[in-house]
PDB file of C-alpha atoms in Angstrom:
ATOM      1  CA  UNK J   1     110.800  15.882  -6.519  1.00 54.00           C
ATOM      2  CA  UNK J   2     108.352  18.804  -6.416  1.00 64.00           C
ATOM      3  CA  UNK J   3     107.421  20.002  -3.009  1.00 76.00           C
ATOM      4  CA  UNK J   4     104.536  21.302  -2.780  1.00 87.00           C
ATOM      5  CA  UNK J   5     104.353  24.372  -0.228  1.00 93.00           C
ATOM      6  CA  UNK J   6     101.074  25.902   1.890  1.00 95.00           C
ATOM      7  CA  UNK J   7     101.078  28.912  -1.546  1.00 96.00           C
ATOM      8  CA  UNK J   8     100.723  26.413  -4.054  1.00 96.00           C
ATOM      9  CA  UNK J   9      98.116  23.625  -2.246  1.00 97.00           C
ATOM     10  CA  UNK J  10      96.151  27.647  -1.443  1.00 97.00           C
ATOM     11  CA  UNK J  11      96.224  28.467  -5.767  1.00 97.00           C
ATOM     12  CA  UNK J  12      95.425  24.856  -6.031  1.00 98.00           C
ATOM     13  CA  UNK J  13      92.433  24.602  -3.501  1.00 98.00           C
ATOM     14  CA  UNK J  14      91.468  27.656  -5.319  1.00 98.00           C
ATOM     15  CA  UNK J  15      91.020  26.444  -9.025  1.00 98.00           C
ATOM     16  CA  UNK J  16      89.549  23.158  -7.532  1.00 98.00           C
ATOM     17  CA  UNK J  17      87.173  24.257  -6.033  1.00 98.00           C
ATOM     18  CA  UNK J  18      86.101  26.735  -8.804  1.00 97.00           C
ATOM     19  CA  UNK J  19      86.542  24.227 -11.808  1.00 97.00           C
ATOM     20  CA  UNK J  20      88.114  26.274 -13.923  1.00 96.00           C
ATOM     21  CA  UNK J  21      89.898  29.586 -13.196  1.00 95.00           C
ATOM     22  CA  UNK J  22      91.933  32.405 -15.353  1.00 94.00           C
ATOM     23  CA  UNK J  23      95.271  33.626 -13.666  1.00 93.00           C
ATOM     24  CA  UNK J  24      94.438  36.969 -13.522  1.00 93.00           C
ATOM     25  CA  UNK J  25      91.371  35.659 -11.115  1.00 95.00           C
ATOM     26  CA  UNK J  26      93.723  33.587  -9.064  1.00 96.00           C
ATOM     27  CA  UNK J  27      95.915  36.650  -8.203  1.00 95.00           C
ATOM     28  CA  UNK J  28      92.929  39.033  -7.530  1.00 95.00           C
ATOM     29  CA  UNK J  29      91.441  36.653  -4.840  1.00 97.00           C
ATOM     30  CA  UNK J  30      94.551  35.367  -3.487  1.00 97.00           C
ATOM     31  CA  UNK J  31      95.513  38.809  -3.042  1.00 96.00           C
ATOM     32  CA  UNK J  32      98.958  37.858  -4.693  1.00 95.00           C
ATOM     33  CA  UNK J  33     101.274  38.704  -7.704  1.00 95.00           C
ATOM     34  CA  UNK J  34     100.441  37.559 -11.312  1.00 92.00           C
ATOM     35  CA  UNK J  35     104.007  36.487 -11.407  1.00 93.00           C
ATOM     36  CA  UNK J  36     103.581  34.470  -7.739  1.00 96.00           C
ATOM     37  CA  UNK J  37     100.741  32.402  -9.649  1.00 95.00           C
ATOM     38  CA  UNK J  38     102.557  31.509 -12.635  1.00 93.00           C
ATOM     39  CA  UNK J  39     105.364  30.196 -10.436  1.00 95.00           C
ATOM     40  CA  UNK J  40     102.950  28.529  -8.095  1.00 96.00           C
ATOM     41  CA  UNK J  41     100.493  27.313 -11.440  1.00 96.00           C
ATOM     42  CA  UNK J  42     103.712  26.019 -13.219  1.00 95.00           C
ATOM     43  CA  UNK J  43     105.087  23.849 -10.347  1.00 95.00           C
ATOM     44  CA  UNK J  44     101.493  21.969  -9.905  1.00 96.00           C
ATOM     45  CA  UNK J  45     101.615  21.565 -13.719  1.00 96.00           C
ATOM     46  CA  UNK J  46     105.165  20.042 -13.257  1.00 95.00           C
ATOM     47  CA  UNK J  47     103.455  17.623 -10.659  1.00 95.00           C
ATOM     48  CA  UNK J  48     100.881  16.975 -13.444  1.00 96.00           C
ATOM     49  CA  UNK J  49      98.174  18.379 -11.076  1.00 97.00           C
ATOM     50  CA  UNK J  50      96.901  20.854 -13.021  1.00 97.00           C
ATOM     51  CA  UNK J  51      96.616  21.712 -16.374  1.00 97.00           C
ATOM     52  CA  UNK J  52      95.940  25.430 -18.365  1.00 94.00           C
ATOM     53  CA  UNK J  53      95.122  26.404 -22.174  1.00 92.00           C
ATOM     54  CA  UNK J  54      95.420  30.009 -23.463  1.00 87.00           C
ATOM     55  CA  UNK J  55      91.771  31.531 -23.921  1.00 78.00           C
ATOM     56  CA  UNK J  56      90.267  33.939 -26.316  1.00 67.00           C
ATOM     57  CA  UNK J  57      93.201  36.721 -26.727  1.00 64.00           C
ATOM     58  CA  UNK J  58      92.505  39.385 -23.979  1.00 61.00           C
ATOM     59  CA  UNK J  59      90.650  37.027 -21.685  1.00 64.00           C
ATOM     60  CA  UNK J  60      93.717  35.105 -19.636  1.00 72.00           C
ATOM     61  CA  UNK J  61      94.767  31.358 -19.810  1.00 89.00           C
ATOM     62  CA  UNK J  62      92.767  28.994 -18.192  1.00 95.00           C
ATOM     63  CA  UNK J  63      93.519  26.925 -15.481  1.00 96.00           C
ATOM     64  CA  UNK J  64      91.762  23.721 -14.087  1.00 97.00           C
ATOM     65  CA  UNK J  65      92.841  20.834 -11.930  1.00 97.00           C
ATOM     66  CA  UNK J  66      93.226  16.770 -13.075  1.00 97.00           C
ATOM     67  CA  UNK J  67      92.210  14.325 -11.168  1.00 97.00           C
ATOM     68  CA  UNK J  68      95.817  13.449  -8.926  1.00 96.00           C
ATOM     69  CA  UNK J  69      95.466  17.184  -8.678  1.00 97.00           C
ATOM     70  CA  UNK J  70      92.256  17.498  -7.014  1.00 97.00           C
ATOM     71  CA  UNK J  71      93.039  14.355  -4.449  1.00 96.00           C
ATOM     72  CA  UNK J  72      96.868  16.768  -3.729  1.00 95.00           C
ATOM     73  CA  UNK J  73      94.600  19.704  -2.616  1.00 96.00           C
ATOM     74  CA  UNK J  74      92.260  17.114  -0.295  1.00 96.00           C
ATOM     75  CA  UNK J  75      89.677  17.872  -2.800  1.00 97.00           C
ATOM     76  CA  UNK J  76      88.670  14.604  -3.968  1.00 94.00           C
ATOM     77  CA  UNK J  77      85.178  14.300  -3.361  1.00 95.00           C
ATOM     78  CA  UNK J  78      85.032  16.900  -6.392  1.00 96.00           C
ATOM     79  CA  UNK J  79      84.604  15.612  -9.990  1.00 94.00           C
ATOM     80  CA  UNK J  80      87.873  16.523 -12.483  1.00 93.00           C
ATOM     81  CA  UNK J  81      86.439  18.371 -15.756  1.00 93.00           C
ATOM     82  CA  UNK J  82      87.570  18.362 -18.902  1.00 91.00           C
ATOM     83  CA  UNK J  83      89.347  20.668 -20.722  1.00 90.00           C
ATOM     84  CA  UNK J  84      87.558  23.400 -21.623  1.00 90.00           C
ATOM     85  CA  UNK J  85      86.424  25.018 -24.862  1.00 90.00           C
ATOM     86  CA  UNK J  86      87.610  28.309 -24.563  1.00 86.00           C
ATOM     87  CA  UNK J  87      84.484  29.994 -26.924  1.00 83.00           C
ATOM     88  CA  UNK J  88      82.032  28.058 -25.177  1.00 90.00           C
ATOM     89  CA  UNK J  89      79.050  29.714 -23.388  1.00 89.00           C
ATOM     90  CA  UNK J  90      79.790  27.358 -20.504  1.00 91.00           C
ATOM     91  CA  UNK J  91      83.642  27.624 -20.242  1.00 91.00           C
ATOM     92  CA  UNK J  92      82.521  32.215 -20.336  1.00 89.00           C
ATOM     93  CA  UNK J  93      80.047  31.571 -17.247  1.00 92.00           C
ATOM     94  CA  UNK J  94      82.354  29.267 -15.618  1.00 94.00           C
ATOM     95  CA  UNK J  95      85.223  32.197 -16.196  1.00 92.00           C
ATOM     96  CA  UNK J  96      82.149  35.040 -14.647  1.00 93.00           C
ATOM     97  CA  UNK J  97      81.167  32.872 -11.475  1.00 96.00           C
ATOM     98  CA  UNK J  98      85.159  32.541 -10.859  1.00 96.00           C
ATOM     99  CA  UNK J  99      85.433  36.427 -10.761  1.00 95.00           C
ATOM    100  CA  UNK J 100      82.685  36.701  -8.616  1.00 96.00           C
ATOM    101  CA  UNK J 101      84.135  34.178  -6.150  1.00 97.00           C
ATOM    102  CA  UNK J 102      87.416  35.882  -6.328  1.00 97.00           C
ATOM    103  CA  UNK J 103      85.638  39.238  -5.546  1.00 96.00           C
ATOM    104  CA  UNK J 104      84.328  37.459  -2.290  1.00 96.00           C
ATOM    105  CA  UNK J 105      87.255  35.555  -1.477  1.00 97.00           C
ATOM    106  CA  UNK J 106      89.400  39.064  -1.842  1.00 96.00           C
ATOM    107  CA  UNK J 107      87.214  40.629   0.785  1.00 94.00           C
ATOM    108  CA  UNK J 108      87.875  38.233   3.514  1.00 95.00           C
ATOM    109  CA  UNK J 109      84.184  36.181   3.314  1.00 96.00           C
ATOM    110  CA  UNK J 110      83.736  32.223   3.729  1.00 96.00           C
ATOM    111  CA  UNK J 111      81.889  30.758   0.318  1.00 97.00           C
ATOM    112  CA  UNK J 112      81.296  27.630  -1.250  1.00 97.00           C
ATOM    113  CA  UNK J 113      81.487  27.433  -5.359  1.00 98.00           C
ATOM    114  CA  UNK J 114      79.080  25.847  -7.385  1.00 96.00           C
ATOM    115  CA  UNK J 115      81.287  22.430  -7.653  1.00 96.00           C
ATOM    116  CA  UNK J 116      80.576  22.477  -3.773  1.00 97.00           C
ATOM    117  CA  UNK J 117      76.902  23.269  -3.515  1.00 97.00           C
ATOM    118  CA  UNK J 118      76.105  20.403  -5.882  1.00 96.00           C
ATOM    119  CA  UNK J 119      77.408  18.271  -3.520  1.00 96.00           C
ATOM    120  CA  UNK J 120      74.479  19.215  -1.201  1.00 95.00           C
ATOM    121  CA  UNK J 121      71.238  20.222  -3.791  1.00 94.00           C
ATOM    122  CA  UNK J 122      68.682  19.501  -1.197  1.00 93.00           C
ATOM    123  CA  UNK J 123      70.363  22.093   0.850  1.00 95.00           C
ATOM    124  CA  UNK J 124      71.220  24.557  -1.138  1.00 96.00           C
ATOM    125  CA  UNK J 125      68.510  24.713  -3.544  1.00 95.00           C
ATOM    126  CA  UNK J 126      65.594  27.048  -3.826  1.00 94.00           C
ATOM    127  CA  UNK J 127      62.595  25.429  -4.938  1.00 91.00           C
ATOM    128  CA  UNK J 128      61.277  26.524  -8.386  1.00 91.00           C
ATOM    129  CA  UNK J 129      58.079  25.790  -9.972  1.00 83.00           C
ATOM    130  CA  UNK J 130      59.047  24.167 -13.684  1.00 80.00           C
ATOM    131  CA  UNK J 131      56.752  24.063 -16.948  1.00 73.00           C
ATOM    132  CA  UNK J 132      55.720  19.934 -15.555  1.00 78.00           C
ATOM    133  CA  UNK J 133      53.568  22.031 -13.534  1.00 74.00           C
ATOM    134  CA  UNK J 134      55.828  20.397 -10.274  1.00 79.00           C
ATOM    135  CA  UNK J 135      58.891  21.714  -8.390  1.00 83.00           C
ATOM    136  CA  UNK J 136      62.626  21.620  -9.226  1.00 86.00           C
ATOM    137  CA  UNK J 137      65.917  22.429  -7.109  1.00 90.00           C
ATOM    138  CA  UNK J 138      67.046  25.709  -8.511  1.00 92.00           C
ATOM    139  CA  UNK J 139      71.258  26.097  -7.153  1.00 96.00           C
ATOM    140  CA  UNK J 140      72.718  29.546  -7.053  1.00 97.00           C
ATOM    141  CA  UNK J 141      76.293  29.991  -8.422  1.00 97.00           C
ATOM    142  CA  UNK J 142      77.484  30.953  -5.317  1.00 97.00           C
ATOM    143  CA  UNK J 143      76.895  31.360  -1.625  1.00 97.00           C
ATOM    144  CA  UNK J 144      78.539  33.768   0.938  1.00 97.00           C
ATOM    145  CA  UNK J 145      78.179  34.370   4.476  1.00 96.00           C
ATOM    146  CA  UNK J 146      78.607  38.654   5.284  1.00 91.00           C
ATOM    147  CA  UNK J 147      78.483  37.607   8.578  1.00 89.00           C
ATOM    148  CA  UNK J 148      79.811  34.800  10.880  1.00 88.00           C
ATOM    149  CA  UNK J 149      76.921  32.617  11.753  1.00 89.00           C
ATOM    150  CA  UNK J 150      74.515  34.537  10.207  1.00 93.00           C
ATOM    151  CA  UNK J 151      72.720  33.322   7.235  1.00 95.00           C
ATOM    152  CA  UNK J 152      74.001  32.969   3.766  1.00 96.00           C
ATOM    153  CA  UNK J 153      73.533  35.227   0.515  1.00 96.00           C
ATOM    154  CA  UNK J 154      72.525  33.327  -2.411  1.00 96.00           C
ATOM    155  CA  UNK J 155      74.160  34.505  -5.616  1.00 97.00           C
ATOM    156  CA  UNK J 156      73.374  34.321  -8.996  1.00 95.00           C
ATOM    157  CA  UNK J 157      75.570  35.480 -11.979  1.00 94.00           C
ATOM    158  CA  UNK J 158      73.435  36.978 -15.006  1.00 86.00           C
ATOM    159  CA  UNK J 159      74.261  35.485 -18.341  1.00 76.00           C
ATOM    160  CA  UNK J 160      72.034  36.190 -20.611  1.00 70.00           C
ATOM    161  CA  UNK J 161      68.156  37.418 -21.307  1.00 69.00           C
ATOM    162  CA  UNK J 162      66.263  34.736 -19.469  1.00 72.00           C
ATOM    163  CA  UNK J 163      62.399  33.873 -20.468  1.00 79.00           C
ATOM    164  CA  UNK J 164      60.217  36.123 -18.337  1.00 80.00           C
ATOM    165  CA  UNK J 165      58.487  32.809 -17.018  1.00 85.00           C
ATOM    166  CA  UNK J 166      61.549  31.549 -15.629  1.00 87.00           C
ATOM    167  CA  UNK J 167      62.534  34.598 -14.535  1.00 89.00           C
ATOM    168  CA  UNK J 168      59.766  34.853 -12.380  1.00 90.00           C
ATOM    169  CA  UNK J 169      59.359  31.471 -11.309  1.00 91.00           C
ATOM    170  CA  UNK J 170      63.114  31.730  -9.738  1.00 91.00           C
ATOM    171  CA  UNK J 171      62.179  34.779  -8.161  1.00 92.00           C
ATOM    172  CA  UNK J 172      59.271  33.131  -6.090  1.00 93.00           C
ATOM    173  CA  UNK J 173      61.901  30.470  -5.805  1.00 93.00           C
ATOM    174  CA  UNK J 174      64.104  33.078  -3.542  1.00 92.00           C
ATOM    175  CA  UNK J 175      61.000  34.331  -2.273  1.00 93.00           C
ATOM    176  CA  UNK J 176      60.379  31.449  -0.380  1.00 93.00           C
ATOM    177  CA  UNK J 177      63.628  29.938   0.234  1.00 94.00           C
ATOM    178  CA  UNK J 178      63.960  33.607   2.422  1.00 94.00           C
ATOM    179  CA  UNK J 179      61.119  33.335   4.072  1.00 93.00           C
ATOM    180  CA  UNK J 180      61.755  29.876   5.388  1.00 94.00           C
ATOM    181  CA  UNK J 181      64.994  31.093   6.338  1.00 95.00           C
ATOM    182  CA  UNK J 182      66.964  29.013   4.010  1.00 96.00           C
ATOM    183  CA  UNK J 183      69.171  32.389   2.593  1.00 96.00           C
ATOM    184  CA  UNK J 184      69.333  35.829   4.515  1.00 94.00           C
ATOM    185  CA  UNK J 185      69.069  37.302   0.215  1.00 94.00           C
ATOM    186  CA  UNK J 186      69.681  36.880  -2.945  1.00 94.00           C
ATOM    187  CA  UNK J 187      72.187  38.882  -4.589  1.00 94.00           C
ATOM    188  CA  UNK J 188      72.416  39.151  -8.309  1.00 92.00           C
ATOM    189  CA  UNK J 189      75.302  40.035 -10.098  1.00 93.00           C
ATOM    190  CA  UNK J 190      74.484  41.344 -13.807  1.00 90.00           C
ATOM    191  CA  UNK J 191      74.327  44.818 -15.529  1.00 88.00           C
ATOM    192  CA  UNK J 192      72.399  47.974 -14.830  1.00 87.00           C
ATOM    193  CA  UNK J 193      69.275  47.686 -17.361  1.00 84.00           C
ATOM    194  CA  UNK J 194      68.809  43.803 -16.024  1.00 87.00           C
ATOM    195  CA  UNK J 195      68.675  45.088 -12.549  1.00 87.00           C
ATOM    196  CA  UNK J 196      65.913  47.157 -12.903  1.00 87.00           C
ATOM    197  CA  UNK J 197      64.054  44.421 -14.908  1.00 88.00           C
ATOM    198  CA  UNK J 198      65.104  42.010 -11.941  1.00 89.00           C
ATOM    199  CA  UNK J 199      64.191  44.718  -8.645  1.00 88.00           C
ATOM    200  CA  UNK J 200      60.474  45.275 -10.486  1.00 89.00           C
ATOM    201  CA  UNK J 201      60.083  41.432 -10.998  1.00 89.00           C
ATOM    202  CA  UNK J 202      60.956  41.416  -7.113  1.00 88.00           C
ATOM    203  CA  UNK J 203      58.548  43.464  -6.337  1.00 89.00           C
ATOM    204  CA  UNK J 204      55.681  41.241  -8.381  1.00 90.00           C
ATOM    205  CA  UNK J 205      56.149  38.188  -5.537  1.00 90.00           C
ATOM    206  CA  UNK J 206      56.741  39.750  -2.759  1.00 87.00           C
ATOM    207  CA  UNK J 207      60.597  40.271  -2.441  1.00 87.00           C
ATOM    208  CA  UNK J 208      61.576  43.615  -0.455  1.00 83.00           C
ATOM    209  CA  UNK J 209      64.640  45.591  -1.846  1.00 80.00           C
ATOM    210  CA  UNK J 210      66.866  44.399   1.279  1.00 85.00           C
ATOM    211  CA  UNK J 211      66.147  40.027   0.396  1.00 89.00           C
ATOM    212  CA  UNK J 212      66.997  41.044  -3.193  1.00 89.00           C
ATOM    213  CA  UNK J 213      69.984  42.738  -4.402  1.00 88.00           C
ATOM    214  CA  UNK J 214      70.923  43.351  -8.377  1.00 88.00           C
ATOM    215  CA  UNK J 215      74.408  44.762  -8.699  1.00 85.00           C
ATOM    216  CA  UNK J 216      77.036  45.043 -10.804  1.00 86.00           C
ATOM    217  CA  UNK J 217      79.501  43.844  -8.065  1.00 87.00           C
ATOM    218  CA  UNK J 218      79.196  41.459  -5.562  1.00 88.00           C
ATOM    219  CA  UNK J 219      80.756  42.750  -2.862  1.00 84.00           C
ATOM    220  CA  UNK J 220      80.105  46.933  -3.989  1.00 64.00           C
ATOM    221  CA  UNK J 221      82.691  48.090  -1.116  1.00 53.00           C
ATOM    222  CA  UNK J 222      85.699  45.809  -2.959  1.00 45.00           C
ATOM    223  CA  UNK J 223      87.886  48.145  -5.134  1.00 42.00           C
ATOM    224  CA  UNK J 224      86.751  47.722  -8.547  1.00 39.00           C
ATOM    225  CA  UNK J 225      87.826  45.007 -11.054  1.00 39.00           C
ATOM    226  CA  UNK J 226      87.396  44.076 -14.345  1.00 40.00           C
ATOM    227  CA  UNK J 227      84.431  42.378 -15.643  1.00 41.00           C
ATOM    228  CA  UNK J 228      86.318  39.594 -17.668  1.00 39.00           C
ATOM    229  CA  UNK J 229      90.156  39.454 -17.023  1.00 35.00           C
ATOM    230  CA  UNK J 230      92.394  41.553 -19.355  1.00 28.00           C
ATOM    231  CA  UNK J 231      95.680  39.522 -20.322  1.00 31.00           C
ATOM    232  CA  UNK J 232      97.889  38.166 -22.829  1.00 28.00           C
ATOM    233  CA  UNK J 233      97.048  34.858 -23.743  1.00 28.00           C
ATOM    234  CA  UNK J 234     100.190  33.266 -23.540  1.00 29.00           C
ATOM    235  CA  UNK J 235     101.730  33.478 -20.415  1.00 31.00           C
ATOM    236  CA  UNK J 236     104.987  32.062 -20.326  1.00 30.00           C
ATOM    237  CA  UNK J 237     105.685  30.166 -17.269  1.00 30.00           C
ATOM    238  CA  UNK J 238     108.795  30.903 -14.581  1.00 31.00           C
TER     239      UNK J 238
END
């Protein structure tokens, strides 16, 4: 019989709560060995708690919990997913929001992954004005609290060129969820030339440079990491 140890329910809470995870981001977050994950990913495999796939070459195996998994971890109020599709647009903003979460998680902040905050849309959600001409629950990919008891930081991961109209009609979205104290900011992760688009958009409805952030990292005093993992794909397990 497996025992399963405070490390490995930690890696395994980890991936659950994220969906699905590459090693690399495990060990970053964790603040632990790539080696330590392996051993720790291989003996929850061995339980038949978790399962992993190698990704595109140069982007790390994924990782993702089953269903007797999630339930181990105390996790079961979380739906399993399926096994990803490694070239899918979904599976490569799944991978993104997982790197952002490990930034957080590596510098010592409480956050809740987008698995969790779909649990709760009504309180999470800004409300966005949608082409019906009515309002929709708009969820960020991740929230984070700088500050015990303070207010949270809503975070969205760019992926993508986004219509202008949305664009804007998330922004006001923010906008208000701010001012009704719902989120102490929003905080979007994405490159240089789509923050500038995003910090003059701000500016259009009303949201000051301190309730809107656009950076390339989410947390910009965290030593710096890769944007998409950098490993072999097949990791060969302990």
């Amino acid at each position: 019989m497996v025992e399963v140890g405070p490390g490995s329910m930690r890696v395994g809470r980890f991936i659950g709560r994220l969906g699905v995870v590459t090693m690399p981001a495990i060990a970053y977050g964790l603040g632990v060995a790539d080696r330590v994950v392996r051993r720790h990913v291989a003996k929850l495999e061995k339980l038949g708690w978790c399962a992993r796939t190698p990704a595109i070459r140069g982007y790390g195996s994924l990782v993702w919990m089953t269903p007797s998994g999630l339930a181990g971890v105390e996790l079961a109020g979380l739906a399993a997913v399926r096994a990803p599709d490694p070239f899918s647009i979904p599976t490569m903003q799944t991978v993104r929001i997982a790197w952002v979460a490990a930034d957080i998680e590596a510098a010592g902040y409480q956050w809740q992954a987008p698995r969790e905050l779909a649990l709760a849309p009504g309180r999470w959600g800004a409300q966005v004005n949608n082409e019906r001409g009515g309002r929709s629950r708009r969820l960020p990919d991740l929230v984070f609290w700088p500050a015990p008891g303070g207010l949270p930081v809503a975070v969205v991961v760019g992926h993508g060129l986004p219509k202008p109209r949305r664009e804007r009609a998330a922004l006001e979205g923010w906008q208000r969820s701010i001012a009704a104290g719902q989120y102490a900011q929003v905080r979007y992760v994405t490159d240089p030339s789509s923050a500038r688009r995003l910090e003059d958009g701000a500016a259009r409805v009303g949201l000051s440079a301190p309730q809107l952030i656009a950076v390339e990292r989410v947390v910009t005093d965290q030593p710096s990491v890769p944007a998409m993992p950098i490993e072999t794909v097949a990791e060969a397990s302990p």
